[in-house]
Tab-separated table of C-alpha atoms in Angstrom:
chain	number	residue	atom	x	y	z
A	206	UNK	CA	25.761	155.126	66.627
A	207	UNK	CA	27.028	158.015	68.593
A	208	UNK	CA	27.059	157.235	72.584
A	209	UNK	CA	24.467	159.424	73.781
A	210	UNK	CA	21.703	157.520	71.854
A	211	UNK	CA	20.034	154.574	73.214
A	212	UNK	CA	21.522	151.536	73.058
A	213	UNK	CA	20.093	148.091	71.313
A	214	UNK	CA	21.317	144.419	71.983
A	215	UNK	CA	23.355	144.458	68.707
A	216	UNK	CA	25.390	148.044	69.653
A	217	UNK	CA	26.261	146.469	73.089
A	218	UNK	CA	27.479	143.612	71.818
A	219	UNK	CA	29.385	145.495	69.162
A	220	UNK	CA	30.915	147.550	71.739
A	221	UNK	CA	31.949	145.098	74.133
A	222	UNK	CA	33.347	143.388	71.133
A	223	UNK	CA	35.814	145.766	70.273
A	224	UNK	CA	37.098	146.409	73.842
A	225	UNK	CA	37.681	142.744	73.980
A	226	UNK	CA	39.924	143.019	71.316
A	227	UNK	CA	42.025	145.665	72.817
A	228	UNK	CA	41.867	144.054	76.398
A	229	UNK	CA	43.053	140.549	74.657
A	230	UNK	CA	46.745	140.580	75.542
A	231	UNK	CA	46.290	142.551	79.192
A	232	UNK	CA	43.662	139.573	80.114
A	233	UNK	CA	46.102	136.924	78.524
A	234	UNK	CA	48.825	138.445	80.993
A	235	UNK	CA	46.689	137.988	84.289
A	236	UNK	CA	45.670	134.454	83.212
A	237	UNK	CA	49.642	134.157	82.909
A	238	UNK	CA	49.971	135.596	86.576
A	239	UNK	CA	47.153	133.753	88.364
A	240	UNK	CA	49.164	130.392	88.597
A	241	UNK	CA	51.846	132.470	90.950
A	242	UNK	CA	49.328	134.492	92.670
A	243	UNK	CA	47.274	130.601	93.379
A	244	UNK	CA	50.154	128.703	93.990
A	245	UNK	CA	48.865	126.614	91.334
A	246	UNK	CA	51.823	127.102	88.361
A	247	UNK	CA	53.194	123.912	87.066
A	248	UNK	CA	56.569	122.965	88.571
A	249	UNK	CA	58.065	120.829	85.935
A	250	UNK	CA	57.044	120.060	82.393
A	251	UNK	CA	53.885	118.197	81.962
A	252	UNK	CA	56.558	114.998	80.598
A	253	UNK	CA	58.327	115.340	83.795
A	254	UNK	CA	55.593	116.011	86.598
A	255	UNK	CA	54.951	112.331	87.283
A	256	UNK	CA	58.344	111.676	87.785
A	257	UNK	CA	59.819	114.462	89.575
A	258	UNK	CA	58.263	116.224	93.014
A	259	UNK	CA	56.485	118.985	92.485
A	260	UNK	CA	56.980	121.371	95.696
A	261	UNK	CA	55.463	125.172	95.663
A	262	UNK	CA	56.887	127.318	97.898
A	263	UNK	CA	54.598	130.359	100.031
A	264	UNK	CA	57.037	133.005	98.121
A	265	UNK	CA	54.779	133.299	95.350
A	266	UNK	CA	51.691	134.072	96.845
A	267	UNK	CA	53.407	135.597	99.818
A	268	UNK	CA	54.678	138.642	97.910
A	269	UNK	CA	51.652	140.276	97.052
A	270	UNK	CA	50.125	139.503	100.491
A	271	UNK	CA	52.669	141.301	102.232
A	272	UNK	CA	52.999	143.919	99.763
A	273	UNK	CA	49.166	144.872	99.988
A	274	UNK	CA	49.162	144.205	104.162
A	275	UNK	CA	52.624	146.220	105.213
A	276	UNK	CA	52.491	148.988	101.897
A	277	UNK	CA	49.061	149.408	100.882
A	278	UNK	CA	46.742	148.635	104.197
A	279	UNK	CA	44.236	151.506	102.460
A	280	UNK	CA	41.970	153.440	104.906
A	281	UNK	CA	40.362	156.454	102.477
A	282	UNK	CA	40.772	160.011	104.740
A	283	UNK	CA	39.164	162.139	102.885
A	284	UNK	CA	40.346	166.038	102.791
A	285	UNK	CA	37.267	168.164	101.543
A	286	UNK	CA	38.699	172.021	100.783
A	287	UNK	CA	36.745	174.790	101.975
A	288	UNK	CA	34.703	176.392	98.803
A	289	UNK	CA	35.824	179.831	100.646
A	290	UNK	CA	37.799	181.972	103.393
A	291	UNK	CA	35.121	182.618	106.105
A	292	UNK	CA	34.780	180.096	109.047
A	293	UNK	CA	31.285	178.410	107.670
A	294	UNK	CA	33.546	177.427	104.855
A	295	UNK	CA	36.056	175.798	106.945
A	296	UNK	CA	32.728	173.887	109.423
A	297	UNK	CA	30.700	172.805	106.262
A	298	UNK	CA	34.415	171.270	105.129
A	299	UNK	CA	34.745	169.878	108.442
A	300	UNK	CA	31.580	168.301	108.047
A	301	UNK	CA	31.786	167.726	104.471
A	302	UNK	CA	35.265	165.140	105.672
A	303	UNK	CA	33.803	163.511	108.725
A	304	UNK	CA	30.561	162.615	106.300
A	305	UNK	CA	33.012	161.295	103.364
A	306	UNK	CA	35.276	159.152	105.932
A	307	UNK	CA	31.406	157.361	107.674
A	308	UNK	CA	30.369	156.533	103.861
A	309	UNK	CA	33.804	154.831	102.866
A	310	UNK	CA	34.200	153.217	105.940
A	311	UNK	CA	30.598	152.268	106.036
A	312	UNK	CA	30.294	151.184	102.440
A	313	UNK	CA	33.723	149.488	102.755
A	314	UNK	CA	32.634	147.480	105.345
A	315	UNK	CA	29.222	146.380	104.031
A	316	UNK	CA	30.901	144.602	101.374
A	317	UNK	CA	32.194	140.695	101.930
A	318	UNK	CA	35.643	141.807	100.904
A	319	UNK	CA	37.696	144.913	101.689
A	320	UNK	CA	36.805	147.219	98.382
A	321	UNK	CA	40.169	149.024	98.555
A	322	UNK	CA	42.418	146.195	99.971
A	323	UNK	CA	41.476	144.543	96.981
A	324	UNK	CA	42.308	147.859	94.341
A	325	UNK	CA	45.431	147.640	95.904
A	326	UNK	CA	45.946	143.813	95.363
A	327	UNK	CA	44.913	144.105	91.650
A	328	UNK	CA	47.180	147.336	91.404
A	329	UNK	CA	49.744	145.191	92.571
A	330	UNK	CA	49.567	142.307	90.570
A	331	UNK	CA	48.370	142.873	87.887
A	332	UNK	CA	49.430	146.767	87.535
A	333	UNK	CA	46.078	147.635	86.836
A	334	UNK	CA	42.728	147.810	89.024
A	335	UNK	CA	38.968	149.153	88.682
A	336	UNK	CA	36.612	150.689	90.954
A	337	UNK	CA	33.099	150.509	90.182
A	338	UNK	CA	31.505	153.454	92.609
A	339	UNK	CA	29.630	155.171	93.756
A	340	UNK	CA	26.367	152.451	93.061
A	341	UNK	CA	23.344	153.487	94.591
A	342	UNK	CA	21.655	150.970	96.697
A	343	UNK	CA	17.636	152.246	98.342
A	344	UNK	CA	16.768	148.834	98.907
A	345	UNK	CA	17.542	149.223	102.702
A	346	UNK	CA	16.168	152.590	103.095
A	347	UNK	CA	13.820	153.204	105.764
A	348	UNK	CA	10.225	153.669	104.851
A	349	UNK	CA	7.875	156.355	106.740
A	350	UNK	CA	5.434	154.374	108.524
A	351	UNK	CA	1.556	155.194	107.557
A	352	UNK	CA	-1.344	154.561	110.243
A	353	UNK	CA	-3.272	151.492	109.694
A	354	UNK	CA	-6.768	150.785	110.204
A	355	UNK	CA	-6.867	149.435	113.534
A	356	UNK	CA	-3.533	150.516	114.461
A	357	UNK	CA	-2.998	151.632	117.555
A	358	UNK	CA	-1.016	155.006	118.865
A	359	UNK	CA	1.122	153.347	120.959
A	360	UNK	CA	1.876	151.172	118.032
A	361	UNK	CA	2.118	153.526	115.561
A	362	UNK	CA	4.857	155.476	117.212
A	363	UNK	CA	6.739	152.573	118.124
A	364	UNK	CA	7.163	152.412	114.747
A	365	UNK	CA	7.847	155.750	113.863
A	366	UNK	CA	10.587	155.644	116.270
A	367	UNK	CA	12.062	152.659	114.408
A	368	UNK	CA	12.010	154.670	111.530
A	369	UNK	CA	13.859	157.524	112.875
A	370	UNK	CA	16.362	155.417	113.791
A	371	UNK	CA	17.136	153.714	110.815
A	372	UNK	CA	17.474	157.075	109.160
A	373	UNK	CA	19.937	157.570	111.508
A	374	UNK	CA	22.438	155.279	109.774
A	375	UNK	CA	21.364	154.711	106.310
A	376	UNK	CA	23.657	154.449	103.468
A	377	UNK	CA	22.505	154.402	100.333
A	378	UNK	CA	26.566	154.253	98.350
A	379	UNK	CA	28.327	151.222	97.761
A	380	UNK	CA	31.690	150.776	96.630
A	381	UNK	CA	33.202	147.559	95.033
A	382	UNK	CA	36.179	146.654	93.088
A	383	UNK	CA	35.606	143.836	90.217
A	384	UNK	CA	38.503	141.643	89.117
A	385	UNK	CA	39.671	144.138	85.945
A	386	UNK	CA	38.981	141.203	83.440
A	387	UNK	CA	35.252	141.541	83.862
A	388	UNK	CA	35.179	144.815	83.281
A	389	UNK	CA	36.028	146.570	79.586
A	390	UNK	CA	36.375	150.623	79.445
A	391	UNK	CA	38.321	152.520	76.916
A	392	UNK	CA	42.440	152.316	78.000
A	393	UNK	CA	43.398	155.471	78.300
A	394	UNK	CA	40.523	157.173	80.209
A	395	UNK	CA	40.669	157.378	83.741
A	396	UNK	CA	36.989	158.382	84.141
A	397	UNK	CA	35.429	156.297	80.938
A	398	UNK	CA	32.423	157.481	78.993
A	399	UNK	CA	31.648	153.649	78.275
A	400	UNK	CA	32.088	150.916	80.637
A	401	UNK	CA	30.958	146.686	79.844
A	402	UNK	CA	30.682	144.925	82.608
A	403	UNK	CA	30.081	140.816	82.535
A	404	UNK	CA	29.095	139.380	85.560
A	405	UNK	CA	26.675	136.790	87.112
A	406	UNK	CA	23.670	137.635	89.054
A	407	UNK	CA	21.482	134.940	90.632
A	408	UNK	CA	17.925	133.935	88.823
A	409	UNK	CA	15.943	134.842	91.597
A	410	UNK	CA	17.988	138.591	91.812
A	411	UNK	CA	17.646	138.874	88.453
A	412	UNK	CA	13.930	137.934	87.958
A	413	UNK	CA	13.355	140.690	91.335
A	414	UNK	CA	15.324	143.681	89.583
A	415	UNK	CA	13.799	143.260	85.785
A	416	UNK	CA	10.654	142.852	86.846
A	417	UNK	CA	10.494	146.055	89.059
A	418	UNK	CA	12.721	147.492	85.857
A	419	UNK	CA	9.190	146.676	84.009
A	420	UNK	CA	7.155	148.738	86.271
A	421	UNK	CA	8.737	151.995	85.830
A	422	UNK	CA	10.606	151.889	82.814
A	423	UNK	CA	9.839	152.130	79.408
A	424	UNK	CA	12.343	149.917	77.665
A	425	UNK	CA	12.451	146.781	79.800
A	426	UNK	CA	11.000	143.518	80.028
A	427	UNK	CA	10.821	141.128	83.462
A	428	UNK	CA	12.658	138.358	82.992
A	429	UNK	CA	11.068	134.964	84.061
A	430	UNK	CA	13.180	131.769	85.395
A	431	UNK	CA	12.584	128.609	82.460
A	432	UNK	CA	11.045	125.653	84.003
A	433	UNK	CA	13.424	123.839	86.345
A	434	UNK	CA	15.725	126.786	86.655
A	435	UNK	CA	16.395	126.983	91.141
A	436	UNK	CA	16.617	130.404	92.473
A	437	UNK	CA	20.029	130.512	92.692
A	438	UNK	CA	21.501	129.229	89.673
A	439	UNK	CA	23.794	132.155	88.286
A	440	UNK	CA	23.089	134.004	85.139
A	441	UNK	CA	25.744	135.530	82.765
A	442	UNK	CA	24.420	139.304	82.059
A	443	UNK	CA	26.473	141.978	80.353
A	444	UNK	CA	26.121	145.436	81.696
A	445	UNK	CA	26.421	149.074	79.199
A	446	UNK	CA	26.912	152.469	81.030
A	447	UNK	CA	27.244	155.772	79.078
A	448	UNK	CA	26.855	159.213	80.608
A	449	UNK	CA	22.900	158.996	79.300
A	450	UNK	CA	22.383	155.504	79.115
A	451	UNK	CA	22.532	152.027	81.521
A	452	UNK	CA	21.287	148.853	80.325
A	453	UNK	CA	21.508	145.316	81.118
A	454	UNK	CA	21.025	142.090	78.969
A	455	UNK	CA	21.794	138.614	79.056
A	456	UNK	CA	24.824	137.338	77.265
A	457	UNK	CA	24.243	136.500	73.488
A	458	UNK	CA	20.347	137.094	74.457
A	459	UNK	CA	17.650	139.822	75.123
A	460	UNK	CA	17.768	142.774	76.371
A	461	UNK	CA	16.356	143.178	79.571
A	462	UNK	CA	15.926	146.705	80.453
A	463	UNK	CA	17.416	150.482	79.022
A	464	UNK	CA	17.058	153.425	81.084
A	465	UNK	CA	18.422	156.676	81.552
A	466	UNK	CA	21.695	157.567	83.469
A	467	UNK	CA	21.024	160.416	85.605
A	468	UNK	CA	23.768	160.484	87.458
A	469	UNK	CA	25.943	162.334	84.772
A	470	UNK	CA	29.460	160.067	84.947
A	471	UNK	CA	30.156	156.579	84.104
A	472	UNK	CA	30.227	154.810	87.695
A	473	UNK	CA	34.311	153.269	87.291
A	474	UNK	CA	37.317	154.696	87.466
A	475	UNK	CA	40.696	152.861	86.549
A	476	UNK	CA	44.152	153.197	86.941
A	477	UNK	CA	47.475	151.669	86.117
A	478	UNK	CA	50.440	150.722	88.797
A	479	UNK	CA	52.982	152.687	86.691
A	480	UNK	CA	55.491	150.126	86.217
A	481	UNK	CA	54.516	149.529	82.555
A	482	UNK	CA	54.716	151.980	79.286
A	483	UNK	CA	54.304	152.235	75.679
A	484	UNK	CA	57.354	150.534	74.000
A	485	UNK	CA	59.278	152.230	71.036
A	486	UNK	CA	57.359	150.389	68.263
A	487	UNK	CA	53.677	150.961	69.064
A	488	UNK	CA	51.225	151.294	66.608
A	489	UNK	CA	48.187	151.042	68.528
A	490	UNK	CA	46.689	151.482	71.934
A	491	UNK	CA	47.286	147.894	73.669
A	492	UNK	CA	46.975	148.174	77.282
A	493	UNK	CA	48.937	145.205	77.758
A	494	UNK	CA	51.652	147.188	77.713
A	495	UNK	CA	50.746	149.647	80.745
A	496	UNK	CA	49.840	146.380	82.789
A	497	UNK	CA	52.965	145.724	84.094
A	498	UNK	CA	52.601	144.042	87.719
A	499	UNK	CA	54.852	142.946	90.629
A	500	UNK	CA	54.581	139.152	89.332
A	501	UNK	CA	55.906	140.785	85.420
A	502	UNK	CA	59.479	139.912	85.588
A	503	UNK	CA	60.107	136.786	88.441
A	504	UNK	CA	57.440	134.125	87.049
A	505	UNK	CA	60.704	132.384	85.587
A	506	UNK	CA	62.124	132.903	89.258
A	507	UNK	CA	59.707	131.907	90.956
A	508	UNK	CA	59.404	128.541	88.919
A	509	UNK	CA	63.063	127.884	89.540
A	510	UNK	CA	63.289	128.186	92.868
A	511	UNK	CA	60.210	125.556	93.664
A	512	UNK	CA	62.286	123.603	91.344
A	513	UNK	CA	65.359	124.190	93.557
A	514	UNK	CA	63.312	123.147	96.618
A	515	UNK	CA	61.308	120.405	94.984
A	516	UNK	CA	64.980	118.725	94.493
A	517	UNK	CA	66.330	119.445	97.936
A	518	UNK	CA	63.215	117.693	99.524
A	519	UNK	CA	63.446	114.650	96.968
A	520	UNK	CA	67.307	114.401	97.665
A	521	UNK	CA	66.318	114.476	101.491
A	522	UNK	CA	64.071	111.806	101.439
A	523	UNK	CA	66.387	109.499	99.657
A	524	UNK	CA	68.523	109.936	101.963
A	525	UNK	CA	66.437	109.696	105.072
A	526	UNK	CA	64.724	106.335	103.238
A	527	UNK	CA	67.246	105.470	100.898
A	528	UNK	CA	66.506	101.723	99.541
A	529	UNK	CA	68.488	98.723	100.898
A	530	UNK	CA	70.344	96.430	98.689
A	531	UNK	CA	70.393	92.558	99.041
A	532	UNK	CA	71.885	89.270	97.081
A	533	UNK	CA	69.342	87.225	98.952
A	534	UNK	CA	65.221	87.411	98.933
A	535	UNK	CA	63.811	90.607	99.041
A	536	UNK	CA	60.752	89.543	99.664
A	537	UNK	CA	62.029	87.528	102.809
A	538	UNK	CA	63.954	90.834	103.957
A	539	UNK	CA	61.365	93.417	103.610
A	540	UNK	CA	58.354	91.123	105.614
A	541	UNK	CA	60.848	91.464	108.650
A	542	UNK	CA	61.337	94.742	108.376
A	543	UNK	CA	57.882	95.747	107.864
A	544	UNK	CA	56.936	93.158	111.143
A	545	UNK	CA	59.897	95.197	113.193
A	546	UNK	CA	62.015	92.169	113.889
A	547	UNK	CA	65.847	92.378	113.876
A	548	UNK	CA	67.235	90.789	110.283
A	549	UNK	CA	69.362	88.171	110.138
A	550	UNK	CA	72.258	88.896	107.762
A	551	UNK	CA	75.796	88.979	107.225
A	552	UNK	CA	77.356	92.740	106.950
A	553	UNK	CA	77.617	92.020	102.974
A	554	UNK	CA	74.225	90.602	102.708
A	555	UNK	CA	72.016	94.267	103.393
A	556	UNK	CA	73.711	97.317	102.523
A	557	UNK	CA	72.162	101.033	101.750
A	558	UNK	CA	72.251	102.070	98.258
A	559	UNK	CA	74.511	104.646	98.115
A	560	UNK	CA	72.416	108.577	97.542
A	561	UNK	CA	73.442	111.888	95.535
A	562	UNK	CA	75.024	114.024	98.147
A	563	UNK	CA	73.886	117.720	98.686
A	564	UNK	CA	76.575	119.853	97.909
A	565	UNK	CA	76.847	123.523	98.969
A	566	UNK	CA	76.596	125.055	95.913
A	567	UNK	CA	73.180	123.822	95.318
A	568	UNK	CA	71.708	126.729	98.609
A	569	UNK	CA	74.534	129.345	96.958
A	570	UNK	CA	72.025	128.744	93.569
A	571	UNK	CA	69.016	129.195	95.920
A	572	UNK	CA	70.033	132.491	97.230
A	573	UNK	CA	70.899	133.533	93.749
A	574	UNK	CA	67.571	133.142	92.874
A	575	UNK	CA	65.684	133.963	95.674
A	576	UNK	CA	68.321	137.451	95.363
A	577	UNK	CA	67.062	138.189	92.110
A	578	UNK	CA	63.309	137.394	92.989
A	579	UNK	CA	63.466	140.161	96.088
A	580	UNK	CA	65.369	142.682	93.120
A	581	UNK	CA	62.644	141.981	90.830
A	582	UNK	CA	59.850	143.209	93.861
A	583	UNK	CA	61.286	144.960	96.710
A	584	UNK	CA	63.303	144.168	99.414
A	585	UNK	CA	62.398	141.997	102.664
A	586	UNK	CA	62.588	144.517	104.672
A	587	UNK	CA	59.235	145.557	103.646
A	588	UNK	CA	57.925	142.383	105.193
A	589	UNK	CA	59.089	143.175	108.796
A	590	UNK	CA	62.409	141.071	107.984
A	591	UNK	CA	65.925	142.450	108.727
A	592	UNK	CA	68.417	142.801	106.077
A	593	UNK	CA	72.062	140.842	106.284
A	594	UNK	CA	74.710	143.163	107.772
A	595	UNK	CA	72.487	145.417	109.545
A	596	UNK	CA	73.108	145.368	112.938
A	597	UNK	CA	71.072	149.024	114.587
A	598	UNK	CA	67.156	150.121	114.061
A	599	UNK	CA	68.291	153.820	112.256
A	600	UNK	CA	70.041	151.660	109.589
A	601	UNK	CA	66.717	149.085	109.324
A	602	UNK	CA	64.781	152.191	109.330
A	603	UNK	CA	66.743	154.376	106.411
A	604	UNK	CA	66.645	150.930	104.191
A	605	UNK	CA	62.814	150.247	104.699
A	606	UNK	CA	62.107	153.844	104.150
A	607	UNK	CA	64.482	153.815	101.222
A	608	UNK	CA	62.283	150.723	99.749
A	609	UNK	CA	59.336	152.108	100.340
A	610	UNK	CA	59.219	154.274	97.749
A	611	UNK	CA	58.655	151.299	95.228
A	612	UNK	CA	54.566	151.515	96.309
A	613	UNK	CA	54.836	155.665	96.526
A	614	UNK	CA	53.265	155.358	92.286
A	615	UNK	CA	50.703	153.095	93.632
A	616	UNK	CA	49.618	154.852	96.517
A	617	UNK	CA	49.091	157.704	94.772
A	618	UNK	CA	46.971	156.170	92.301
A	619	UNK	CA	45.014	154.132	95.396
A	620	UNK	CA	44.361	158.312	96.550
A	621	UNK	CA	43.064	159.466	92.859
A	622	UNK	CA	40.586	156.871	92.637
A	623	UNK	CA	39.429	157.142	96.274
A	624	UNK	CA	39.275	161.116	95.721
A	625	UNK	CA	37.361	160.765	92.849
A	626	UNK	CA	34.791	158.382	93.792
A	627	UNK	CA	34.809	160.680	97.050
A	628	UNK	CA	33.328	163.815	94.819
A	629	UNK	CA	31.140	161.662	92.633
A	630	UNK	CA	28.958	160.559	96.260
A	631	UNK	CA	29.223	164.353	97.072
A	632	UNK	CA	28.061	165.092	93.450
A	633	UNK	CA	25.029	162.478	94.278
A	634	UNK	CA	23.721	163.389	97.755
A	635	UNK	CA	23.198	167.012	96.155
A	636	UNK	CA	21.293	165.317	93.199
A	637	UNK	CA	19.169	163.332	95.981
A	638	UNK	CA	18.148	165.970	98.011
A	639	UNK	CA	18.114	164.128	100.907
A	640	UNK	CA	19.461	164.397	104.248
A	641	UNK	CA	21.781	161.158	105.140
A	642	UNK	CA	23.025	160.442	108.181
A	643	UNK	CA	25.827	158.042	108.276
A	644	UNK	CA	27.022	156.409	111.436
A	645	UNK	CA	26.110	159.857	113.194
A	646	UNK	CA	27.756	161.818	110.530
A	647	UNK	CA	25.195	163.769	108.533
């Protein structure tokens, strides 16, 4: 079935089932990665975690944050070109960036995370990230008030003023950023012409948007809660865009609704960190291979050195408790300890069982690893912390600028994908026909 004809349950499902198979190894990868990025990974061997310490360092987690906060802090600025040479070219460009800069700071801000703080945290871990935008939200928009019966003047243009001002700031784009496993688009498009999306939506959401689906579209059904189901229990729904076609039905069930994409492009965009490529035997597209993240090559790093620290602290706190040693009771001995009174012994009667001693080759072994870790990522300078052997601000300056360049592939990336969902919202407010006005910029 070619993709400009509408879809049924069974093609969606088809589709979504052969992306799967392609995304299999990237989405293995990230489930690989999560443990680091969590803090959660598993110290020792599952034989040896009940009798060893298990200690995680911040390191793991640490390195993304300060990669995304000090390297990719992401504020879109748009940059609109005048469409000619004469001076009302120039203004309506003018215009065209202050307008762009309101919606993405607007829509950024609407949402409960930061949309491109977290393209930039994907791009960065897992070398891959996917922007779902523009979306077009009118269930905020500002209705014209109509007189009713009995309705006074006065009242009546109280609320027509109310409606002027919401007009005043009303934005209709939203921008988010899905975690790239729930979303499945062909690999090596940047601007798909198929996306699947899975992703919950709450019963009572769900039961509002089919059944005003119902009203005004032709191929849709309102969905009803079952008996017992609360408002808020979450629903697993699986979403189909095409250039023609959006749809929406409920995993391994019905469809719910089909109608007609008018916005002419697939609403995500996607992009790869750069760090990954095709290797030399490659016989078919695997994307696994172009997902190639800061965490790729330092997981086994990373493990080590929590099991470097994991033995200092256990070697510490032998020593700092290390057990006593006795010929007589135990029992006796340890009740006047644990009472605070002084013991009564003879010097060989209680001794201290003798501890392994730290040696200093154990913290050489920690900075070999934690030296490899910061060659694997980038250098701590990055952080705000000052390299060994520098000693003046020009040299901390030439090294952090020198590192810097590690993020230049990814901030370029971060500026295609804001630059095209910047033209796809101009694209759309022409389609609208509507005058916005957006935090005074119209």
């Amino acid at each position: 079935m070619p993709l400009d004809e509408r879809p049924d349950a069974a093609y969606i499902t088809e589709i979504e089932s052969q992306l799967q198979g392609q995304w299999a190894a990237a989405h293995a990868k990230f489930l690989k990665i999560d443990p680091y990025i969590l803090n959660t990974f598993e110290v020792w061997p599952k034989e040896l975690q009940k009798a060893r310490a298990s200690l995680r360092p911040s390191r793991g987690p640490a390195i993304l944050s300060h990669a995304v906060d000090n390297q990719l802090g992401f504020t879109p600025k748009p940059k609109v070109i005048p469409a000619g040479d004469g001076a009302k070219a120039a203004a309506d460009a003018d215009l065209g960036e202050q307008f762009l800069g309101a919606v993405f700071f607007d829509a950024s801000t609407r949402e409960p995370v930061l949309p491109w703080r977290m393209a930039g945290r994907y791009l960065t871990a897992y070398g891959y990230c996917v922007i779902e935008a523009p979306l077009l939200d009118f269930t905020e928009e500002p209705e014209e008030p109509k007189r009713e019966k009995g309705e006074s003047g006065e009242e009546f243009e109280e609320r027509q003023r109310i409606h002027r001002a919401g007009l005043r700031n009303w934005n209709p784009f939203r921008i988010r950023v899905p975690h790239p496993a729930r979303v499945l688009l062909p690999p090596l498009e940047k601007q798909p012409n198929v996306a699947v999306k899975r992703s919950m939506r709450y019963a009572v959401e769900l039961e509002r948007l089919t059944a005003q689906k119902a009203k005004t579209r032709r191929y849709a059904q309102a969905w009803v809660r079952l008996e017992g189901m609360k408002p808020f229990t979450q629903v697993e729904v699986v979403e189909y865009w095409t250039k023609t076609w959006h749809a929406m039905m409920l995993v391994g069930g019905d469809l719910l609704f089909v109608e007609r994409n008018l916005w002419g492009f697939v609403p995500f965009t996607q992009a790869y960190e750069g760090s990954g490529g095709e290797p030399t035997a490659y016989n078919q597209v695997d994307p696994a291979y172009y997902c190639t993240g800061i965490y790729e090559y330092i997981q086994d790093m990373l493990t080590a050195n929590a099991q470097r620290m994991s033995a200092h602290h256990e070697l510490l706190l032998r020593s700092a408790y290390a057990p006593l040693g006795t010929p007589r009771s135990p029992e006796d001995i340890a009740q006047q300890l644990a009472r605070g009174e002084i013991v009564q012994a003879e010097k060989d009667e209680l001794w201290v069982l003798d501890t392994p001693q730290v040696s200093q080759w154990m913290f050489q072994h920690g900075e070999d690893i934690l030296d490899d870790v910061e060659a694997g990522t980038y250098v701590s300078a990055l952080a705000g912390g000052k390299q060994p052997g520098v000693s003046t601000v020009g040299q901390q300056a030439i090294l952090s600028t020198a590192a810097a360049k590690r993020f230049v592939a990814t901030q370029m990336q971060m500026n295609s994908l804001a630059s095209i969902v910047g033209s796809r919202i101009l694209r759309l407010v022409d389609v609208m026909g509507k005058k916005l006005t957006v935090r005074g910029q119209s």
